[in-house]
Short mmCIF file of C-alpha atoms in Angstrom, two decimals:
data_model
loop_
_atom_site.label_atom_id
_atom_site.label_comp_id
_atom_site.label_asym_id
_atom_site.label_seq_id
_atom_site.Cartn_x
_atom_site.Cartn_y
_atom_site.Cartn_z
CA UNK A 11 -1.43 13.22 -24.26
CA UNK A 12 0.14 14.51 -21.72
CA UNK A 13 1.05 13.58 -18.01
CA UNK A 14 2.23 16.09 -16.02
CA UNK A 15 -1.08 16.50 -14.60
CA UNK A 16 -0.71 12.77 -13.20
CA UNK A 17 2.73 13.26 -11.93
CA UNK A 18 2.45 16.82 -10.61
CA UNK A 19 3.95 16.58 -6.91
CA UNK A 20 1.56 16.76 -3.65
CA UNK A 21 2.32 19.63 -1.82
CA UNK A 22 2.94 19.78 1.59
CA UNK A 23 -0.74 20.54 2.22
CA UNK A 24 -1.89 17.59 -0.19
CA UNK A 25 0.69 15.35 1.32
CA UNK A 26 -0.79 16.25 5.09
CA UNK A 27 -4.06 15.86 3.86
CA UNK A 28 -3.20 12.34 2.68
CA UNK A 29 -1.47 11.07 5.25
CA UNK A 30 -4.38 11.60 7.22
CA UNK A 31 -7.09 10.47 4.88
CA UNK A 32 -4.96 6.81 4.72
CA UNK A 33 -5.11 6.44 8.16
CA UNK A 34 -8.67 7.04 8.10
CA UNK A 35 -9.33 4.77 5.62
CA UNK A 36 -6.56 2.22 6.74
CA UNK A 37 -9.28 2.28 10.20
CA UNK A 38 -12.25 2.10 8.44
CA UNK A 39 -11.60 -0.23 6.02
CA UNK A 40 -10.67 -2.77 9.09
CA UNK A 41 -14.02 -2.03 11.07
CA UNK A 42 -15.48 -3.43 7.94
CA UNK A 43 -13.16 -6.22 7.27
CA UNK A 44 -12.38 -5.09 3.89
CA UNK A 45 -8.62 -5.59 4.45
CA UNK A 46 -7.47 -9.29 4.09
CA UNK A 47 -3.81 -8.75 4.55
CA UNK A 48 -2.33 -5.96 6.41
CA UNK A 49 1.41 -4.90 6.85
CA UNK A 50 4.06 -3.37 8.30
CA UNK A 51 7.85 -3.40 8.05
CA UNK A 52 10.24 -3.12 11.20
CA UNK A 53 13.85 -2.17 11.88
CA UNK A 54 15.80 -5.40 12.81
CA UNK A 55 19.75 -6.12 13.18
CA UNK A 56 19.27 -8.18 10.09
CA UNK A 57 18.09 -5.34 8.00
CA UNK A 58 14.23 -4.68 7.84
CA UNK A 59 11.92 -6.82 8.07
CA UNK A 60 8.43 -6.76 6.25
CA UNK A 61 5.80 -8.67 8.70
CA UNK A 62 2.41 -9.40 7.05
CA UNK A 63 -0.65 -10.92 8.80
CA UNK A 64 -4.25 -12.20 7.98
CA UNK A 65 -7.02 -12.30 10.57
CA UNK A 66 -5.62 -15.48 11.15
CA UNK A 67 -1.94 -14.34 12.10
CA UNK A 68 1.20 -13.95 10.78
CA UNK A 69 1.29 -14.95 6.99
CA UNK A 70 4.93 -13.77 6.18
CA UNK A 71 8.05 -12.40 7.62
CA UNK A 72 9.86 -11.01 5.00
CA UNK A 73 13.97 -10.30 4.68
CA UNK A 74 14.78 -6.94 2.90
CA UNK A 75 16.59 -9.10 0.28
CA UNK A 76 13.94 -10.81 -1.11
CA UNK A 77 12.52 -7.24 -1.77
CA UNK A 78 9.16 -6.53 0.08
CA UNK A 79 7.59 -5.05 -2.96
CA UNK A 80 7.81 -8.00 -4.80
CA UNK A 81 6.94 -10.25 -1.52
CA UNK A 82 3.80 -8.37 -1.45
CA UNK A 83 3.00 -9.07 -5.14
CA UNK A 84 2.77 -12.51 -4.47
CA UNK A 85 0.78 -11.87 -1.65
CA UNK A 86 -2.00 -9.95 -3.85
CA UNK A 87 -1.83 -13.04 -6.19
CA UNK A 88 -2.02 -15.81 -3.81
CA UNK A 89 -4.02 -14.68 -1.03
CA UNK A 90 -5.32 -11.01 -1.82
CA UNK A 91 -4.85 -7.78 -3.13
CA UNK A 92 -7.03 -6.58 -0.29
CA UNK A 93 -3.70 -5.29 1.43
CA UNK A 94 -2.98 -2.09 3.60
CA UNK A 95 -0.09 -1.06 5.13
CA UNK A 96 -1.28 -0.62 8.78
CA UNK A 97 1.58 0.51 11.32
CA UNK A 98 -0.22 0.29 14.31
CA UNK A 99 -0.43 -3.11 13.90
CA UNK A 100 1.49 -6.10 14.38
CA UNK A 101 2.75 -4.65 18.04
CA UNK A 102 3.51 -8.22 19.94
CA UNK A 103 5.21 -9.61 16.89
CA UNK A 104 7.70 -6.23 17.15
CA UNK A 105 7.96 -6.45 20.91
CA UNK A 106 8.84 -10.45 20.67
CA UNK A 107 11.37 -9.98 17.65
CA UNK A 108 12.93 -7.07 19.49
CA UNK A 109 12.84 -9.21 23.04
CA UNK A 110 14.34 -12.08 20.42
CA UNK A 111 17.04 -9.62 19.11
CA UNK A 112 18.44 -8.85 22.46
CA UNK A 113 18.68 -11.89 23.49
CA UNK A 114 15.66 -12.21 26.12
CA UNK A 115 12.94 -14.35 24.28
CA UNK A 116 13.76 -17.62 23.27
CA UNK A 117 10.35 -18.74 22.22
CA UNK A 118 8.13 -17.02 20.00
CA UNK A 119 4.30 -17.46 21.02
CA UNK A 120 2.16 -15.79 17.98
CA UNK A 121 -0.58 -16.63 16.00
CA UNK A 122 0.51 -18.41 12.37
CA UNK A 123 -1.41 -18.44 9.38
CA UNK A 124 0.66 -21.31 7.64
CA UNK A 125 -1.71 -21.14 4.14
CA UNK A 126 1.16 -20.25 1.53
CA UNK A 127 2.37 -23.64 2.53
CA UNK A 128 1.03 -27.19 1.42
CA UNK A 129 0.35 -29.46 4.05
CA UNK A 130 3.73 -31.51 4.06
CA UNK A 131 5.49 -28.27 4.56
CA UNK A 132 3.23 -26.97 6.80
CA UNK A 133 4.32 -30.28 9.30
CA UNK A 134 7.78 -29.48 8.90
CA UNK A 135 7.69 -26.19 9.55
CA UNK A 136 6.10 -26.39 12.32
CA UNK A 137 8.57 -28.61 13.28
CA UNK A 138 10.71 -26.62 13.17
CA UNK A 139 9.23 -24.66 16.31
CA UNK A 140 10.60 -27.64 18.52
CA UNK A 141 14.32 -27.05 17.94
CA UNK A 142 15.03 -25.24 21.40
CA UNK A 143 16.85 -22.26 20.80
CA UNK A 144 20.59 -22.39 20.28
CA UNK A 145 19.91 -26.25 19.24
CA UNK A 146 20.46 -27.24 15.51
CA UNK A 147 19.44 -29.78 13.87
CA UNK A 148 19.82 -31.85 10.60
CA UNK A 149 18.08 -31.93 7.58
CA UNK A 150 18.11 -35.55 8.02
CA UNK A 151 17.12 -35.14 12.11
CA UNK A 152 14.14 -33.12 11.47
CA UNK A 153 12.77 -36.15 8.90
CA UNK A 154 13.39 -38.42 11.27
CA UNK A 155 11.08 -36.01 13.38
CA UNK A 156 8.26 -35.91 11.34
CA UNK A 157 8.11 -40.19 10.49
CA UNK A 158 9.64 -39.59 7.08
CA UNK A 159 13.36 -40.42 7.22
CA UNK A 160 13.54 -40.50 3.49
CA UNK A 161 12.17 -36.93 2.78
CA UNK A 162 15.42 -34.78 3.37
CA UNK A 163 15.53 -33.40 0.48
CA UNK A 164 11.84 -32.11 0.80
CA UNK A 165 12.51 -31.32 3.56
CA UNK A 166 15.14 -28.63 2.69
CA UNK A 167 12.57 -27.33 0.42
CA UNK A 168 10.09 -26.75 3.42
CA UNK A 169 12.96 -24.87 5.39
CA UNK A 170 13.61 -23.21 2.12
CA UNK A 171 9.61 -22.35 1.33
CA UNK A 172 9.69 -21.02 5.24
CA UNK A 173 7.04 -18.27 5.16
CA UNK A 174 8.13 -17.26 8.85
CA UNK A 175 11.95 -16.98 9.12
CA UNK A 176 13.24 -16.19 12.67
CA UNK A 177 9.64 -17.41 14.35
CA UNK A 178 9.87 -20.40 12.60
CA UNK A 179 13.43 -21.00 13.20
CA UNK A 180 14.89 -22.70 9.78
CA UNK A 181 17.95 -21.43 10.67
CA UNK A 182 18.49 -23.82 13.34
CA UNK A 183 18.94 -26.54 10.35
CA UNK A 184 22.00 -27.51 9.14
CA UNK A 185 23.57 -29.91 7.04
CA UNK A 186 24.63 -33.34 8.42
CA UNK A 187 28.44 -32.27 8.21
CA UNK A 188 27.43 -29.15 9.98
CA UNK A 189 27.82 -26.90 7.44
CA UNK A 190 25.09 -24.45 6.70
CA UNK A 191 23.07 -25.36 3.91
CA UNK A 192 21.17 -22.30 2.47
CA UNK A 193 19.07 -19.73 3.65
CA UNK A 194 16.70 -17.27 2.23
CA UNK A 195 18.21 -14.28 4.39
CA UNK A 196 21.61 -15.41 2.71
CA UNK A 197 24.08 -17.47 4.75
CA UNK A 198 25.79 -14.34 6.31
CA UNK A 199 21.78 -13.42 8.57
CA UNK A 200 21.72 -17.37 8.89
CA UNK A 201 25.42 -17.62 10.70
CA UNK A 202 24.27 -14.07 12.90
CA UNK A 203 21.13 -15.89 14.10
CA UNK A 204 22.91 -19.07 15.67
CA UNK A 205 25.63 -16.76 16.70
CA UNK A 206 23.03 -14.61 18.47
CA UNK A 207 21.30 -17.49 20.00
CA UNK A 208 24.90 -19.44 21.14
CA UNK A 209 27.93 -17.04 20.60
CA UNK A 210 30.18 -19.82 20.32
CA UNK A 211 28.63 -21.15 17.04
CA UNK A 212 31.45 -21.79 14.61
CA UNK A 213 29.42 -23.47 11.72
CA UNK A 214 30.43 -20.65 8.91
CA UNK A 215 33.67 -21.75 8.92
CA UNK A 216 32.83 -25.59 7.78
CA UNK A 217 31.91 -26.21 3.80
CA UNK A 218 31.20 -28.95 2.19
CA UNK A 219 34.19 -29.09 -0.02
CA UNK B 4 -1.39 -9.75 -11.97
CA UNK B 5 -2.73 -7.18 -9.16
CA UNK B 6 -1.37 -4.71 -7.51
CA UNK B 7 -1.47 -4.51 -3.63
CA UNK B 8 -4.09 -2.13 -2.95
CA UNK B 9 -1.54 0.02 -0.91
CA UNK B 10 -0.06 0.83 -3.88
CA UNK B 11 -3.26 1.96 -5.87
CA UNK B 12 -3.91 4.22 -2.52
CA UNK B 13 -0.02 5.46 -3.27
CA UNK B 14 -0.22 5.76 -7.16
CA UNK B 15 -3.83 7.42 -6.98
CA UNK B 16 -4.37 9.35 -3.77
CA UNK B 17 -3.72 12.09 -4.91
CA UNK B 18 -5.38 11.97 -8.17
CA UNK B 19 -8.39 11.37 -6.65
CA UNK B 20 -8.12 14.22 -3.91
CA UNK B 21 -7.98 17.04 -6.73
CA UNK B 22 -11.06 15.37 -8.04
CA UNK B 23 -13.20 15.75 -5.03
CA UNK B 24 -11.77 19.19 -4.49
CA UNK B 25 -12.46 20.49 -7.53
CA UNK B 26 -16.07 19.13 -7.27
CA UNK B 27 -16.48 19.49 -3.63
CA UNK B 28 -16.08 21.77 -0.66
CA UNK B 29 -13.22 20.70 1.58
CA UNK B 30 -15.25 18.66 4.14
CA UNK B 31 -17.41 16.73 1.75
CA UNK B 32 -14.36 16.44 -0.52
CA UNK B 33 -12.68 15.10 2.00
CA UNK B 34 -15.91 12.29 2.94
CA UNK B 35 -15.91 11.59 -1.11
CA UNK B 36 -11.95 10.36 -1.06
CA UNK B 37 -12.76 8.13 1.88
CA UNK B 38 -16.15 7.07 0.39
CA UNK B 39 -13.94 6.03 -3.10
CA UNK B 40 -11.64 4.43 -1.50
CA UNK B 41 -13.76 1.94 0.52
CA UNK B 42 -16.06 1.23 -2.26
CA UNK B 43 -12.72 0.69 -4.44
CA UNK B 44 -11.57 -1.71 -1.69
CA UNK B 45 -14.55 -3.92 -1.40
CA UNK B 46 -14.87 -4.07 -5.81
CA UNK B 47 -10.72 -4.51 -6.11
CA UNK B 48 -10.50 -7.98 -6.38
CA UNK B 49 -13.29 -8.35 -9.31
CA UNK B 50 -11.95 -5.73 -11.22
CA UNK B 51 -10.11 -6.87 -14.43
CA UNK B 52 -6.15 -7.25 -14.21
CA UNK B 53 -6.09 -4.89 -17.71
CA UNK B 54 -8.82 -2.01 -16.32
CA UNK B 55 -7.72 1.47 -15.91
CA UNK B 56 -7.42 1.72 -12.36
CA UNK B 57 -7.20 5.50 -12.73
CA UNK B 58 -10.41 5.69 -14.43
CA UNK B 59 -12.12 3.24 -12.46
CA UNK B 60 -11.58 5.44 -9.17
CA UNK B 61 -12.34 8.68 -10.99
CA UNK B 62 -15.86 6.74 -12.25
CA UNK B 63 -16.23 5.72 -8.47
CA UNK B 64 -14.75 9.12 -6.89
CA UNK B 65 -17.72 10.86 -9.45
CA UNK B 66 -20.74 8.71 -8.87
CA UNK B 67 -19.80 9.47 -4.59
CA UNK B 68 -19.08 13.14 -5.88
CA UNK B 69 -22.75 13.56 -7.92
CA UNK B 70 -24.96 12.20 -4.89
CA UNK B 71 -23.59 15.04 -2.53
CA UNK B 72 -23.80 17.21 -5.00
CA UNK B 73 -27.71 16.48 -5.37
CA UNK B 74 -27.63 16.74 -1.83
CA UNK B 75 -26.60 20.11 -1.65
CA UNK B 76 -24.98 22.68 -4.03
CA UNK B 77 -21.11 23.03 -2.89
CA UNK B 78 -20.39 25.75 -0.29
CA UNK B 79 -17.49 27.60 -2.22
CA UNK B 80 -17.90 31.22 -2.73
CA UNK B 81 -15.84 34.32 -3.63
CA UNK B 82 -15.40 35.10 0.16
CA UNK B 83 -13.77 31.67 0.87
CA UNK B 84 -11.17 32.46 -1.66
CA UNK B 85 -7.73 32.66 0.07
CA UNK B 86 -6.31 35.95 -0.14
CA UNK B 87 -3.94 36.99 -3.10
CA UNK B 88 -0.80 35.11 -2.99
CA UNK B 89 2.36 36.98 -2.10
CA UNK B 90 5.09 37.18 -4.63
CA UNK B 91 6.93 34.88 -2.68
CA UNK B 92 7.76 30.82 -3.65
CA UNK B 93 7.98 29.29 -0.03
CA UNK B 94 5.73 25.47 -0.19
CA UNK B 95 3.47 26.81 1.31
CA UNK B 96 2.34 29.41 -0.60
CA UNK B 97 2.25 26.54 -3.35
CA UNK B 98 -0.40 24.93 -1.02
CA UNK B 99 -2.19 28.07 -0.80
CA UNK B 100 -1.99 28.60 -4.95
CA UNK B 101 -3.23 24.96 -5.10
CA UNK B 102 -6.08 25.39 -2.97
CA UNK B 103 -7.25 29.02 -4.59
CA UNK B 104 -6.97 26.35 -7.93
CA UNK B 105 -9.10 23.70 -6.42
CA UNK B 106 -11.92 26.31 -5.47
CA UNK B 107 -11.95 28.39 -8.60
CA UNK B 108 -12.15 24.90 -10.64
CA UNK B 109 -15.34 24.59 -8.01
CA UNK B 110 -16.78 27.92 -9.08
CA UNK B 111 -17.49 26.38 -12.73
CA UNK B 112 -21.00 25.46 -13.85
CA UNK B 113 -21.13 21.76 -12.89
CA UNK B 114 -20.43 20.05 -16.26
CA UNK B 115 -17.48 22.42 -16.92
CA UNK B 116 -16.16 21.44 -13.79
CA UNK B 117 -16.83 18.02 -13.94
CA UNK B 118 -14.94 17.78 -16.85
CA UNK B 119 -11.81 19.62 -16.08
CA UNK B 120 -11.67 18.02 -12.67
CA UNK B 121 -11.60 14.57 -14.47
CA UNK B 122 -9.18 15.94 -17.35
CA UNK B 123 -6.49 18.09 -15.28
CA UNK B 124 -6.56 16.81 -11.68
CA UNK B 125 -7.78 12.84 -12.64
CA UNK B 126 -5.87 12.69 -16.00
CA UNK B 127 -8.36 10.92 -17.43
CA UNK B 128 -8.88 11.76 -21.45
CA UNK B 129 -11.83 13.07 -22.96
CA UNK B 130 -13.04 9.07 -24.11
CA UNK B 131 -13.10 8.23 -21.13
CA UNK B 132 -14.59 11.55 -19.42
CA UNK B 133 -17.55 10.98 -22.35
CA UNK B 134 -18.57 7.55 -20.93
CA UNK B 135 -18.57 8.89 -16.91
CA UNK B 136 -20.67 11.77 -18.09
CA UNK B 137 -22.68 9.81 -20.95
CA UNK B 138 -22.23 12.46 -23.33
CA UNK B 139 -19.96 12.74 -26.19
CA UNK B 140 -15.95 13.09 -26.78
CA UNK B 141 -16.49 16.13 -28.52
CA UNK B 142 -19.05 18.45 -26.47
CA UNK B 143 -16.51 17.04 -23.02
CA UNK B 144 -13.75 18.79 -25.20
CA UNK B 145 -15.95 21.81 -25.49
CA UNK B 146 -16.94 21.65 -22.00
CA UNK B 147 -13.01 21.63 -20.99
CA UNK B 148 -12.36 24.90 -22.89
CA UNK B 149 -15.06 26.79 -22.64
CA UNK B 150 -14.37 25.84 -18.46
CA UNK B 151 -10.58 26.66 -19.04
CA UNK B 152 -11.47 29.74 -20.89
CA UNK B 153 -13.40 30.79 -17.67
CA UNK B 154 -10.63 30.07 -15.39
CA UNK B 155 -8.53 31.78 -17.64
CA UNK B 156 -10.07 34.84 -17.44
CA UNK B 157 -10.31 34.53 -13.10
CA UNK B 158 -6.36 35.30 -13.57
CA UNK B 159 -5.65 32.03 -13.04
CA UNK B 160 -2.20 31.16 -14.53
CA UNK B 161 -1.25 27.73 -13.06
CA UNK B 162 0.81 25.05 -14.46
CA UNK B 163 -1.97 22.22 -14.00
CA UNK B 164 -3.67 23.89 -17.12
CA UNK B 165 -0.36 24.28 -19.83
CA UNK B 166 -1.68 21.25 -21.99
CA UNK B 167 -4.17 23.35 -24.26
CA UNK B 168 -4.16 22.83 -27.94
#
């Protein structure tokens, strides 16, 4: 059996011709709502970022370290595998992450689509939308938020389940000594985001032991 | 576990292109990848997590392919051939080589082209060509080289066509 006929390389014409026959179908495949999740990945100061959305709204902001390939793979299994990659969309989740990069947006206002979480996590991380920018909070604070002083420790797991880092802002939890606690970016886009938001954030430098 | 379909539209794309070229003109080739790709869109989530995705959209890509054709015979002829390629090895002369391939495959008696659209631009193997085309393994194999043997003789000396026993 052979497969060079498989893998034989588009040319430039093929490739041309492709480009354009995705973006056709990318269009028509949305005028009849045959695409359940669609995507698009941006350039960020934290590395790029994968944003996904349903009709509902955004569905998943994705760090380049958890690898968007595989993020999307659990997308097809848990949601769909009705997903297209659609560039011309997601355009006021850009503009607000870029306005939150620079400094000028402190709020994010966007339509969520919190259905990869259960409904406990689903309170807390939305929540977590009521820690004012360049505020942090505890673990233990934001159970005492939601009624449920005793749930710290599920609530780390909601911070850590966040399906919206940055618009949900789970970095703006800590641990009660101050130190950071984890992060799914990694600790070092964690310690950048609460430097961006108050420049004389010094958490890093505290550990637990 | 399924892929997303972006990556079926990445992995196949161009599979499915040389298909509807081969059996199509340009413009209704063109309608035919869309057409396949919708229709694959709306089935993907009921299709099996084992199938053969590649065969599925060739099966789809055919059935799309066979109702224009009973529409209307394609509109390839000798005069729409490009002009003979220049001894040169720029991309795209390539393209031009490619698309002089994709025409000539068209100028095949249907079931000869059928089959060595599906077999050298879809990959599919001759099994699987038998059940698109409800006919048997062996007379698809036939079909193949009595269609290569054809292109063969237009002077046709492309790479996509090396596999021959």
């Amino acid at each position: 059996m052979n497969s060079q006929t498989k893998k034989a390389a588009p040319t430039q014409e093929e490739s041309a011709a492709l480009d354009r026959l995705r973006e056709q179908l990318v269009a028509e495949a949305a005028k009849h709502e045959l695409v359940d999740i669609s995507y698009r990945i941006v350039d960020s100061p934290i590395g790029r970022l994968l944003l996904a959305g349903t009709e509902a709204g955004l569905v998943r902001v994705a760090f380049e370290t958890e690898g968007h390939e595989h993020i999307l793979e659990v997308l097809a299994e848990k949601i769909s595998p009705r997903i297209l990659k659609n560039p011309r969309n997601f355009d006021r989740v850009a503009y607000q992450l870029e306005q939150y990069f620079d400094g000028t947006l402190h709020d994010f206002d966007l339509p969520l689509d919190l259905q990869l979480s259960t409904a406990f996590r689903r309170q807390v991380q939305l929540e977590l939308g009521n820690i004012g920018y360049g505020q942090t909070r505890s673990y233990l604070q934001v159970a005492e938020h939601i009624g449920k002083p005793k749930a710290v420790r599920a609530v780390g797991s909601a911070c850590a389940t966040n399906p919206l880092p940055i618009v949900l802002p789970c970095h703006r939890v800590l641990r009660s000594d101050g130190s950071l606690g984890g992060y799914l970016g990694g600790l070092d886009v964690k310690t950048t985001l609460l430097r961006l938001e108050n420049p004389s954030f010094a958490g890093s430098e505290q550990r637990l032991f | 576990m399924k892929a997303p379909f972006e990556q079926i539209v990445h992995d196949y794309g161009l599979n499915v292109l040389r298909v509807c070229r081969a059996v199509l003109d340009e413009h209704r080739a063109q309608d035919a990848w869309s057409e396949t790709f919708l229709s694959a869109l709306k089935a993907y989530p009921k299709l099996a997590d084992d199938a053969n995705v590649l065969a599925w959209l060739v099966r789809i890509a055919h059935r799309k392919a066979i109702d224009e054709l009973r529409r209307q015979r394609p509109e390839v002829s000798w005069e729409q051939l490009p002009e003979e390629a220049e001894e040169t090895s720029d991309p795209a002369q390539s393209a031009v080589d490619n698309l002089q391939l994709w025409q000539q495959v068209g100028l095949l008696p249907e079931k000869q082209r059928l089959v060595v659209a599906y077999r050298y631009l879809g990959g599919l193997d001759y099994a699987q060509i038998a059940q698109i085309l409800c006919g048997s393994e062996a007379a698809a194999r036939r079909a193949a080289s009595d269609g290569i043997r054809k292109l063969r003789a237009m002077n046709l000396n492309n790479e996509y066509f090396q596999e021959l026993s």
